[in-house]
Amino acid sequence: MTTWHVVAERESRDLWIGGRGPVLVFGFSVLLSAMTYLAATNRAMNFLERREAVNLTVQVALAVGVLLTVAVNADAISGERERGTLESLLLTPASRRAIVVGKLTAASTMWFACVIVTVPYLWVLGGAGSATVLAFTVGTVVAIGLGGIGLLFSAWSNSNKASLAGGLLLLLVLFAPTQLPALPRTGFGQALTRINPIGSALHYMSPIIVNRRSWTHDLSYLVAPTVIAVVVLGALIAFAPRLVRLTAGSR
């Protein structure tokens, strides 16, 4: 697996020099700009206390940054199959585990770029310090876990549209419950929030940013994102020889 960095470098070059990454990050920055402008000028949103505005920005950055990371991962293998370039990649000395690790690493640069773009907006709102570190730390765990699931969808699909649709549907199912503020107040809602990697991550970060709780407060909410990241990474590495094939599901 020593050639994974060569694969990661090639994939990162295709993502950022090829133009796809800058376009996605530009769209991300436009969304954050619009939200920051509304927070500063809209009468309803302007009543948000500064820490509430920082929390809202962190939540949007995490949700959209993870969405873009999953979308890039969903294209990683099924996209190569559709473009007919996977065969030439398999003929290189890189092992299939190196290909999987390299592609996941390159796709993760999308999340890191989203964090960098978010910093100026948090600085304007007055929360560029601990909020940035918190979003980077927790968001990276979520992005690796869900991005890895996007890569699994890509490996199991011969169609790029199918893998993208699967990844987006997964995020929609996970993100929708986070828009129900009353859900965590019930026992069933608490259980759903704790097993939902996005819901538990947002529930962990909000009291730290808004109420200035310590980072050790409610650490148990990070169990689900961490377990998912570790399990998905282990599955990708263990089953890489079966995942990276010219046709999904073939032996």
XYZ file of C-alpha atoms in Angstrom:
251
model
C 0.000 0.000 0.000
C 3.072 2.234 -0.332
C 1.856 3.834 -3.583
C -1.321 5.316 -2.109
C 0.233 8.776 -2.015
C 0.930 8.600 -5.763
C -2.762 7.809 -6.374
C -3.785 10.582 -3.959
C -1.559 13.086 -5.773
C -2.979 12.112 -9.175
C -6.572 12.265 -7.950
C -5.994 15.594 -6.167
C -4.499 17.050 -9.347
C -7.512 15.890 -11.371
C -9.886 17.332 -8.750
C -8.257 20.758 -8.298
C -6.387 21.442 -11.534
C -9.103 19.792 -13.604
C -11.494 22.476 -12.370
C -14.167 20.422 -10.571
C -12.922 21.243 -7.072
C -12.653 25.048 -7.566
C -16.171 25.158 -9.041
C -17.654 23.277 -6.076
C -15.762 25.437 -3.557
C -16.891 28.602 -5.374
C -20.526 27.479 -5.055
C -19.893 26.734 -1.377
C -18.446 30.232 -0.816
C -21.428 31.851 -2.589
C -23.784 30.000 -0.218
C -21.827 31.128 2.860
C -21.674 34.706 1.544
C -25.445 34.812 1.064
C -26.054 33.401 4.533
C -23.605 35.854 6.171
C -25.188 38.777 4.289
C -28.660 37.766 5.478
C -27.402 37.384 9.043
C -26.057 40.935 8.882
C -28.953 42.648 7.111
C -32.145 40.595 7.483
C -34.203 41.818 10.425
C -35.210 38.352 11.624
C -31.755 36.791 11.285
C -30.047 39.933 12.597
C -31.579 39.254 15.996
C -29.445 36.114 16.213
C -26.925 36.450 19.003
C -23.328 36.355 17.707
C -22.667 32.853 19.012
C -25.929 31.636 17.450
C -24.799 33.049 14.103
C -21.407 31.301 14.458
C -23.187 28.045 15.321
C -25.465 28.389 12.264
C -22.445 28.993 10.011
C -20.619 25.949 11.425
C -23.710 23.769 10.896
C -24.107 24.894 7.271
C -20.368 24.441 6.627
C -20.415 20.918 8.047
C -23.556 19.870 6.169
C -22.505 21.280 2.775
C -18.813 20.363 3.174
C -19.685 16.741 3.941
C -22.184 16.751 1.047
C -19.469 17.821 -1.414
C -17.028 15.247 0.017
C -19.585 12.459 -0.417
C -20.320 13.632 -3.984
C -16.601 13.500 -4.931
C -16.218 10.037 -3.345
C -19.351 8.779 -5.113
C -17.692 9.575 -8.446
C -14.346 7.961 -7.548
C -14.784 4.408 -8.898
C -18.117 4.372 -10.781
C -16.971 7.511 -12.610
C -13.753 5.745 -13.705
C -15.863 2.811 -14.945
C -18.143 5.084 -16.982
C -15.220 7.071 -18.452
C -13.367 3.830 -19.283
C -10.253 4.859 -17.335
C -10.412 2.268 -14.552
C -8.689 -0.420 -16.644
C -5.599 1.746 -17.214
C -5.502 2.548 -13.483
C -5.602 -1.183 -12.632
C -2.628 -1.792 -14.955
C -0.407 0.503 -12.853
C 1.779 -0.931 -10.024
C -0.607 0.557 -7.446
C -2.432 -2.072 -5.406
C -6.213 -1.913 -5.100
C -5.891 -0.961 -1.428
C -3.573 1.888 -2.458
C -6.160 3.002 -5.019
C -8.924 3.059 -2.389
C -6.823 4.920 0.206
C -5.500 7.370 -2.395
C -8.964 8.183 -3.739
C -10.399 8.643 -0.240
C -7.487 10.923 0.701
C -7.899 13.051 -2.435
C -11.666 13.387 -1.897
C -11.036 14.453 1.709
C -9.181 17.530 0.420
C -12.614 18.838 -0.578
C -13.620 18.940 3.099
C -10.355 20.635 4.098
C -10.897 23.280 1.384
C -14.423 23.936 2.716
C -12.995 24.472 6.229
C -10.428 26.962 4.875
C -13.164 28.861 3.006
C -15.314 28.954 6.174
C -12.623 30.598 8.353
C -13.053 34.193 7.023
C -16.829 34.019 7.548
C -16.366 32.819 11.131
C -13.801 35.585 11.634
C -16.339 38.207 10.468
C -18.890 36.791 12.898
C -16.308 36.780 15.686
C -15.869 33.033 16.131
C -12.811 32.093 14.078
C -10.884 30.571 17.007
C -12.292 27.617 18.883
C -15.284 27.250 16.520
C -12.933 26.653 13.578
C -10.916 24.023 15.469
C -14.118 22.361 16.671
C -15.662 22.288 13.184
C -12.427 20.968 11.670
C -11.983 18.201 14.281
C -15.555 16.919 14.440
C -16.290 17.566 10.763
C -13.223 15.611 9.633
C -14.439 12.503 11.478
C -17.920 12.859 9.916
C -16.508 13.593 6.438
C -14.222 10.525 6.504
C -17.010 8.200 7.666
C -19.735 9.408 5.288
C -17.234 10.010 2.481
C -16.133 6.396 2.866
C -19.757 5.273 2.535
C -19.963 7.352 -0.651
C -16.890 5.462 -1.922
C -18.587 2.158 -1.091
C -21.650 3.243 -3.119
C -19.296 4.085 -5.978
C -17.605 0.665 -5.804
C -20.948 -1.177 -5.758
C -22.377 0.692 -8.745
C -21.671 0.617 -12.468
C -23.578 3.868 -12.900
C -22.235 7.192 -11.684
C -25.789 8.541 -11.386
C -26.774 5.639 -9.132
C -23.824 6.112 -6.763
C -24.389 9.888 -6.579
C -28.104 9.380 -5.945
C -27.344 6.847 -3.191
C -24.922 9.218 -1.469
C -27.268 12.209 -1.676
C -30.223 10.139 -0.437
C -28.163 8.942 2.535
C -27.269 12.532 3.476
C -30.895 13.651 3.084
C -32.081 10.878 5.409
C -29.399 11.766 7.989
C -29.800 15.546 7.754
C -33.627 15.764 7.824
C -33.999 14.776 11.530
C -31.549 17.525 12.551
C -34.155 20.102 11.447
C -36.602 18.868 14.110
C -35.553 20.777 17.269
C -37.957 18.853 19.521
C -36.664 15.417 18.459
C -33.769 15.089 20.997
C -36.143 15.866 23.882
C -37.809 12.447 23.700
C -36.198 9.119 24.541
C -36.685 7.796 21.017
C -35.421 11.074 19.576
C -32.327 10.913 21.800
C -31.552 7.427 20.481
C -32.026 8.542 16.861
C -29.785 11.581 17.410
C -27.023 9.499 18.975
C -26.871 6.956 16.123
C -27.071 9.662 13.450
C -23.472 10.826 12.732
C -24.580 14.274 11.504
C -27.216 14.775 14.201
C -24.892 13.701 17.022
C -22.025 15.867 15.706
C -24.256 18.960 15.527
C -25.755 18.181 18.943
C -22.225 17.930 20.389
C -20.956 21.197 18.870
C -23.940 23.498 19.506
C -23.668 23.712 23.352
C -19.901 24.283 23.077
C -20.306 27.195 20.647
C -23.534 28.745 22.003
C -23.366 27.986 25.737
C -19.554 27.786 26.022
C -19.595 24.292 27.454
C -16.303 22.438 27.712
C -15.161 20.087 24.941
C -15.540 17.145 27.318
C -19.245 17.882 27.799
C -21.371 15.150 26.158
C -18.385 13.471 24.483
C -20.582 10.388 24.115
C -22.267 12.116 21.149
C -19.044 11.543 19.181
C -19.264 7.759 19.520
C -21.438 7.276 16.429
C -19.327 9.413 14.014
C -16.105 7.808 15.312
C -17.381 4.224 15.100
C -18.741 4.788 11.582
C -15.442 6.311 10.420
C -13.374 3.431 11.866
C -15.699 0.677 10.569
C -15.982 2.178 7.077
C -12.204 2.720 6.817
C -11.589 -0.861 7.958
C -14.124 -2.224 5.447
C -12.639 -0.211 2.580
C -9.106 -1.440 3.302
C -10.094 -5.050 4.033
C -12.363 -5.483 0.994
C -10.512 -3.214 -1.469
C -9.559 -6.133 -3.798
C -13.280 -6.923 -4.194
C -14.370 -3.295 -4.493
C -12.009 -2.027 -7.211
C -13.111 -4.093 -10.224
C -13.900 -3.296 -13.828
C -17.518 -4.258 -13.221
C -19.264 -3.916 -9.889
C -20.041 -7.263 -8.284
C -17.982 -9.367 -10.727
C -15.501 -11.937 -9.416
